[in-house]
Structures are given as C-alpha cells and as structure tokens.
Coordinates of N, CA and C in Angstrom, one line a residue:
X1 N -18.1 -10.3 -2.5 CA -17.7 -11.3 -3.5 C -16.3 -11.8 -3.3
X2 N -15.7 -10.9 -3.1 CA -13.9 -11.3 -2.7 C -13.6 -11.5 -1.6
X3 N -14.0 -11.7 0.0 CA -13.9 -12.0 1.0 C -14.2 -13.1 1.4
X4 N -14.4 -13.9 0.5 CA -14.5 -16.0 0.9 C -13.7 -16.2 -0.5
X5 N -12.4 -17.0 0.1 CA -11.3 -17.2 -1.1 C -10.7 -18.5 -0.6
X6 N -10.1 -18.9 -1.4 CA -9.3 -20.7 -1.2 C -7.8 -20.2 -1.0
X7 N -7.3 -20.9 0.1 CA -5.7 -20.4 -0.5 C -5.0 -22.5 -0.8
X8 N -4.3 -22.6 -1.6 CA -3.8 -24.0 -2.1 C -2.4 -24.0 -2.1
X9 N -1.4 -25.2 -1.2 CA 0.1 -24.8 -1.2 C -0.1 -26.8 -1.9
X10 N 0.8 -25.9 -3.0 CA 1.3 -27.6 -3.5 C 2.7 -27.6 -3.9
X11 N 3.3 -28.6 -4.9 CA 4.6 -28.6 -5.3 C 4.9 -29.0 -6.3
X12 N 5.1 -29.4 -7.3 CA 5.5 -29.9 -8.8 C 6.9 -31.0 -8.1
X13 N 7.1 -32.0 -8.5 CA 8.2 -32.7 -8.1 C 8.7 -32.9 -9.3
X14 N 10.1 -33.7 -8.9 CA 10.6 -33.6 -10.6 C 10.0 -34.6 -11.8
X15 N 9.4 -35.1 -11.4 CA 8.5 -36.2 -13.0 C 7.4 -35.0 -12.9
X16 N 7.1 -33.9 -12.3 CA 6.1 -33.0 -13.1 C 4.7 -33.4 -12.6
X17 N 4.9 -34.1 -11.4 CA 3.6 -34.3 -10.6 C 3.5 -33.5 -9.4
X18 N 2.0 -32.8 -9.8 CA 1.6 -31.8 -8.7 C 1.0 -32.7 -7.4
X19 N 1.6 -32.5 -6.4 CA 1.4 -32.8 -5.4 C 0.5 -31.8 -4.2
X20 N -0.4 -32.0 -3.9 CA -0.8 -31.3 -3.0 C -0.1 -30.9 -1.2
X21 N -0.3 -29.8 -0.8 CA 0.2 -30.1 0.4 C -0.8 -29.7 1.7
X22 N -1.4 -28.4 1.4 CA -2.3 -28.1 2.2 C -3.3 -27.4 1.6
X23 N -4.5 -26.9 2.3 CA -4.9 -26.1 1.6 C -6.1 -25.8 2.9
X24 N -6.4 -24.0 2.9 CA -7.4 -23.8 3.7 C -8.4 -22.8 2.9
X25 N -9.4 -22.4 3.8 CA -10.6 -21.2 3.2 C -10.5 -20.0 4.3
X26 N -10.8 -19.1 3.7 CA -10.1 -18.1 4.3 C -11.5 -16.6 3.9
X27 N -12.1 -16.2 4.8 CA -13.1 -15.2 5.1 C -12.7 -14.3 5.7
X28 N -12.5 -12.7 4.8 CA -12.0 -11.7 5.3 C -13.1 -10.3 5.6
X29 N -13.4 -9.5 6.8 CA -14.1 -9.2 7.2 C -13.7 -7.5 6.1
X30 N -14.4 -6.8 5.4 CA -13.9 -5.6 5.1 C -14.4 -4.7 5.9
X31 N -12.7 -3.8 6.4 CA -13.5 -2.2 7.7 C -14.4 -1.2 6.9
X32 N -15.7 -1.1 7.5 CA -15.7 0.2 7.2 C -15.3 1.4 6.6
X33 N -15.7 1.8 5.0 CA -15.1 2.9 4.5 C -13.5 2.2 3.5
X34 N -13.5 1.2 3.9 CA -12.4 0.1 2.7 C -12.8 -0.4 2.0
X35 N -14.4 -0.2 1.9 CA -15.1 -1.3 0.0 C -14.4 -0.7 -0.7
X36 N -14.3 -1.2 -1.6 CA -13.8 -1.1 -3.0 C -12.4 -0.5 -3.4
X37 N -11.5 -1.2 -2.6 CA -10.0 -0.7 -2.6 C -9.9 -2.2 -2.5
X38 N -8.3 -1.7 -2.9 CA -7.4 -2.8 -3.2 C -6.7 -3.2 -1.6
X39 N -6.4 -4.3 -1.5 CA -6.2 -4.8 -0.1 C -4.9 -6.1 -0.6
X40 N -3.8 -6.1 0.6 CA -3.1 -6.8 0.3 C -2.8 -7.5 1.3
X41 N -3.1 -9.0 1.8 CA -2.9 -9.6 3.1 C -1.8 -10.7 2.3
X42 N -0.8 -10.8 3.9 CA 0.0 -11.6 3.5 C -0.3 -13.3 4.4
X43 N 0.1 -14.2 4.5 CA -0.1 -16.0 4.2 C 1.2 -16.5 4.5
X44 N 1.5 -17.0 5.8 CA 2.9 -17.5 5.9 C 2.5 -19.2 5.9
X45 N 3.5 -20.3 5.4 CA 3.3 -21.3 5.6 C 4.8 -21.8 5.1
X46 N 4.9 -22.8 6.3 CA 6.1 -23.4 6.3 C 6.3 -25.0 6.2
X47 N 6.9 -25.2 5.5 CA 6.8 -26.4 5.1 C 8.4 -27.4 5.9
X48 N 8.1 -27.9 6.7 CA 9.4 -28.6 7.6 C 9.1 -29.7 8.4
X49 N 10.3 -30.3 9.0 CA 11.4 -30.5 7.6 C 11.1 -31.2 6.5
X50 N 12.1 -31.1 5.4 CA 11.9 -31.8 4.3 C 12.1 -33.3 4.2
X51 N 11.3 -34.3 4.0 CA 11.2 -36.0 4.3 C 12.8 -35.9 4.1
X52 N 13.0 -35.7 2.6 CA 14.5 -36.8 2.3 C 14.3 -35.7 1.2
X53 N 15.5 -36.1 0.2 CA 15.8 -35.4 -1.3 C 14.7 -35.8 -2.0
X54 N 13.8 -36.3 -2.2 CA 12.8 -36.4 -2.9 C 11.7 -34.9 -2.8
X55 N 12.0 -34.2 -2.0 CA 10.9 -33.4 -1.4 C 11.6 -32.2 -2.2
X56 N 12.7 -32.1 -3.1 CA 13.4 -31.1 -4.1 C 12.2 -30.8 -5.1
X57 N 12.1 -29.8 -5.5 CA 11.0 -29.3 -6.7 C 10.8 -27.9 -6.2
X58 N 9.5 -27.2 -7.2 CA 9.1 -25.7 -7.1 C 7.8 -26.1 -6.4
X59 N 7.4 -25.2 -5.4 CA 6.3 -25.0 -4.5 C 5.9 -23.9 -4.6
X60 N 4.2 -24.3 -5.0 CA 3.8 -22.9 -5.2 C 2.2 -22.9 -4.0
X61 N 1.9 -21.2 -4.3 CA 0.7 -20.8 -3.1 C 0.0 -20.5 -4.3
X62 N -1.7 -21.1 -4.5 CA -2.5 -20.6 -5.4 C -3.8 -20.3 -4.4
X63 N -4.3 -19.1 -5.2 CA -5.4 -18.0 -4.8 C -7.0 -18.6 -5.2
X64 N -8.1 -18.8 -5.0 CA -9.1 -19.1 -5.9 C -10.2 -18.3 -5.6
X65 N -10.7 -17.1 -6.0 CA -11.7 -16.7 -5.4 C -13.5 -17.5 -6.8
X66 N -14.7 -17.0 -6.5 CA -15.7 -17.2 -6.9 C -14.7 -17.8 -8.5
X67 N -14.5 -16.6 -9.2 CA -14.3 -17.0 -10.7 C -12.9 -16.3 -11.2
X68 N -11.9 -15.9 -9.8 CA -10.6 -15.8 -10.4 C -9.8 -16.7 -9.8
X69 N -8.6 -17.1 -10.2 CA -7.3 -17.7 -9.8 C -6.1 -17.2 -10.0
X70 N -5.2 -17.2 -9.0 CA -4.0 -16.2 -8.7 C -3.0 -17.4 -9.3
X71 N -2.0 -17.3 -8.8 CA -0.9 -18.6 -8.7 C 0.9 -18.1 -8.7
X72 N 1.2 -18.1 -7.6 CA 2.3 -17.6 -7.4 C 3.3 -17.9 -8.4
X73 N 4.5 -17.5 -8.5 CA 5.5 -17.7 -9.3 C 6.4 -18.9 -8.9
X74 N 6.6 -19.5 -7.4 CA 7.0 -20.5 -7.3 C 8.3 -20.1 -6.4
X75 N 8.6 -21.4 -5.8 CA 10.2 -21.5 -5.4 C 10.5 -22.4 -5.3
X76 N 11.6 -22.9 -6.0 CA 12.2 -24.2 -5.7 C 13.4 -24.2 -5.0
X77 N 13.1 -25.4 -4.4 CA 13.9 -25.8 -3.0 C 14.4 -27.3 -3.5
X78 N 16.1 -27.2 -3.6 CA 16.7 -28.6 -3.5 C 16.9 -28.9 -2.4
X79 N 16.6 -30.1 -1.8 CA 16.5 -30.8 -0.6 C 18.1 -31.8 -1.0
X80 N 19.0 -31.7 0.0 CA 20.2 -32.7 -0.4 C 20.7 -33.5 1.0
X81 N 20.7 -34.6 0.7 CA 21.1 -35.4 2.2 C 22.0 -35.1 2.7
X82 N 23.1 -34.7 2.9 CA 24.2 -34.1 3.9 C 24.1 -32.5 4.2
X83 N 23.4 -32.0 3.4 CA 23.3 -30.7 3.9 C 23.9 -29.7 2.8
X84 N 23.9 -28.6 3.6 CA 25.7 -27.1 2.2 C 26.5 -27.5 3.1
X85 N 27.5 -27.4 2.3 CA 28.6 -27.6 3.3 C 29.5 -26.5 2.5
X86 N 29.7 -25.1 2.8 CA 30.5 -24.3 2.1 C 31.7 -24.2 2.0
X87 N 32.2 -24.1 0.9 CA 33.6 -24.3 0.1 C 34.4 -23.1 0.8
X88 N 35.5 -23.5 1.4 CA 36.2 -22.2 1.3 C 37.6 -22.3 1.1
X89 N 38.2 -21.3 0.2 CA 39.5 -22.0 -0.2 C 40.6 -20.6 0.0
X90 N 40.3 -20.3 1.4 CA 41.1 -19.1 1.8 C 42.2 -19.5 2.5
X91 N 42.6 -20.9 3.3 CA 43.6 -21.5 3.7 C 44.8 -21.6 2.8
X92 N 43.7 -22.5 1.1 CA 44.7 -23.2 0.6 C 46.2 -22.5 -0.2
X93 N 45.1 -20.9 -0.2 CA 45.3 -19.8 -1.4 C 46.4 -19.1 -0.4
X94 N 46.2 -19.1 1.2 CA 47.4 -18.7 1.6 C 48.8 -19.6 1.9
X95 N 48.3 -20.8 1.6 CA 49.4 -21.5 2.1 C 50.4 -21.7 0.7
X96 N 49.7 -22.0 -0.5 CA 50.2 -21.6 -1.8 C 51.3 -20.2 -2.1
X97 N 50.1 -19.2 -1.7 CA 51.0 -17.9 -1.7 C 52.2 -17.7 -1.1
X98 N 52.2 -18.1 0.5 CA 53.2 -18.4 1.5 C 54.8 -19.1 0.8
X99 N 54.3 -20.0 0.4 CA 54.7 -21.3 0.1 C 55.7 -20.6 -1.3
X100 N 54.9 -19.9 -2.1 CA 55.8 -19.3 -3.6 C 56.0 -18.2 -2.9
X101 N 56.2 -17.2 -2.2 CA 57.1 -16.5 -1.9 C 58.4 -16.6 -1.0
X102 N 58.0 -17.7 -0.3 CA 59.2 -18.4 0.1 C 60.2 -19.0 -0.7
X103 N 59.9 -19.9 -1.7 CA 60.8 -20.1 -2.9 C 61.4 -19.2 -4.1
X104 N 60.7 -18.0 -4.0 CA 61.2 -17.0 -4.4 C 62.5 -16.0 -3.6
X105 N 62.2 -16.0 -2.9 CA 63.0 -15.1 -1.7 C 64.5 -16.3 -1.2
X106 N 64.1 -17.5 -1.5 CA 65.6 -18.1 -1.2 C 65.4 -18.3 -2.5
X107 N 65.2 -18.3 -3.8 CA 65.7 -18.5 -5.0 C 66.5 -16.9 -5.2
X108 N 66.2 -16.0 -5.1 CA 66.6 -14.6 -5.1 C 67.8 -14.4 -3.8
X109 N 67.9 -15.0 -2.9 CA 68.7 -15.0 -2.1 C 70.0 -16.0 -2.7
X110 N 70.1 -17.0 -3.2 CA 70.9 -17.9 -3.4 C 71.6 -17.2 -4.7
X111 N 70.7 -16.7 -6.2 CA 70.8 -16.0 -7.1 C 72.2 -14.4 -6.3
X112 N 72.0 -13.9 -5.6 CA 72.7 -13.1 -5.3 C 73.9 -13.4 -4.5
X113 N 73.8 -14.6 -3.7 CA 75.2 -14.7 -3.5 C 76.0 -15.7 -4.1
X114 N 75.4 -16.2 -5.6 CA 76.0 -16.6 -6.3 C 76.9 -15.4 -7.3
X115 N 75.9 -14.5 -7.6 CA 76.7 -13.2 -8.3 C 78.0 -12.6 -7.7
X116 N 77.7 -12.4 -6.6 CA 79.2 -12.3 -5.7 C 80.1 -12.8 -6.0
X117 N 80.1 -13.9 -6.1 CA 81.3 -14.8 -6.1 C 81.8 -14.6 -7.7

C-alpha cells in the first residue's frame, strides 16, 4: 500500500500563490523481512539558479501516498540581485581605536610637560 507514493516540490511566492515546480512518482521495492517497519528514504532536489528576485518565497516537498499526505515544513529562500555581500567592520573599529589612543597618548603627553613647567 505505501510503496507507490507522489513526491510534489512547489513554492508559495509572495502574493501567496502556489506555484508548482516539479513533481515525480516514486515505487519502492520492500527487502525481505522489512514489512511492516518504519522506513526512512531521503529525496534531494535542487532548485538552480534562481530566475531573478522574484523566485524569493518558502518552498516546500509534499508526500502523497493512496489516502495520506505529508508536507514538509518549508524553507524560505530570499533571492537578491547583487548577491550577500558581508559587512565587516573590523578595519573601521581599528582605525578608530588607533586613532583615540593616539590622541590620548599626545593629549597625556603635552598634559605632563605642561605640569613641569
């Protein structure tokens, strides 16, 4: 009964329309001595590349067998036209730092040989 099953990859876009993307049927042979146990096969499918930013939304894999339906939890993928471009602000923080301890060290230097006098 459970060895002829649908597998369905679609996507919700952002106005909330399901879009289909693929979908195949899938007949799994049970070994000998494994009826009636739980079995867990895994289903890779890759979706690439993404058209443009429009193709941003949650994508899901749904299961259909005779009279059950599965439906994954989803993942959503922002698609953005230039890409990540990761922030990093470990230059700016040393050149700041640099930069006030230097003003300190001749402010503290000039402070002292003003006391002198």
């Amino acid at each position: 009964k459970y060895t002829k099953f649908s597998i369905f990859y679609y996507w919700i876009n952002s106005l909330g329309q399901k879009i289909s993307i693929c979908s195949r049927s899938e007949k799994v042979d049970i070994p000998s001595g494994k009826e009636n146990k739980t079995a867990t096969i895994s289903y890779d499918h890759r979706i690439m590349p993404l058209e443009n930013t429009s193709s941003t939304g949650t994508y899901y894999c749904e299961v259909k067998w005779n009279d059950i339906q599965k439906m994954g939890k989803g993942v959503f993928v922002l698609a953005r036209g230039t890409g990540y471009i990761e922030t990093s602000y470990g230059w700016e923080i040393l050149v700041t730092l640099t930069a006030l301890l230097a003003v300190l060290s001749i402010t503290a230097t000039a402070l002292l040989l003003w006391k002198r006098k």
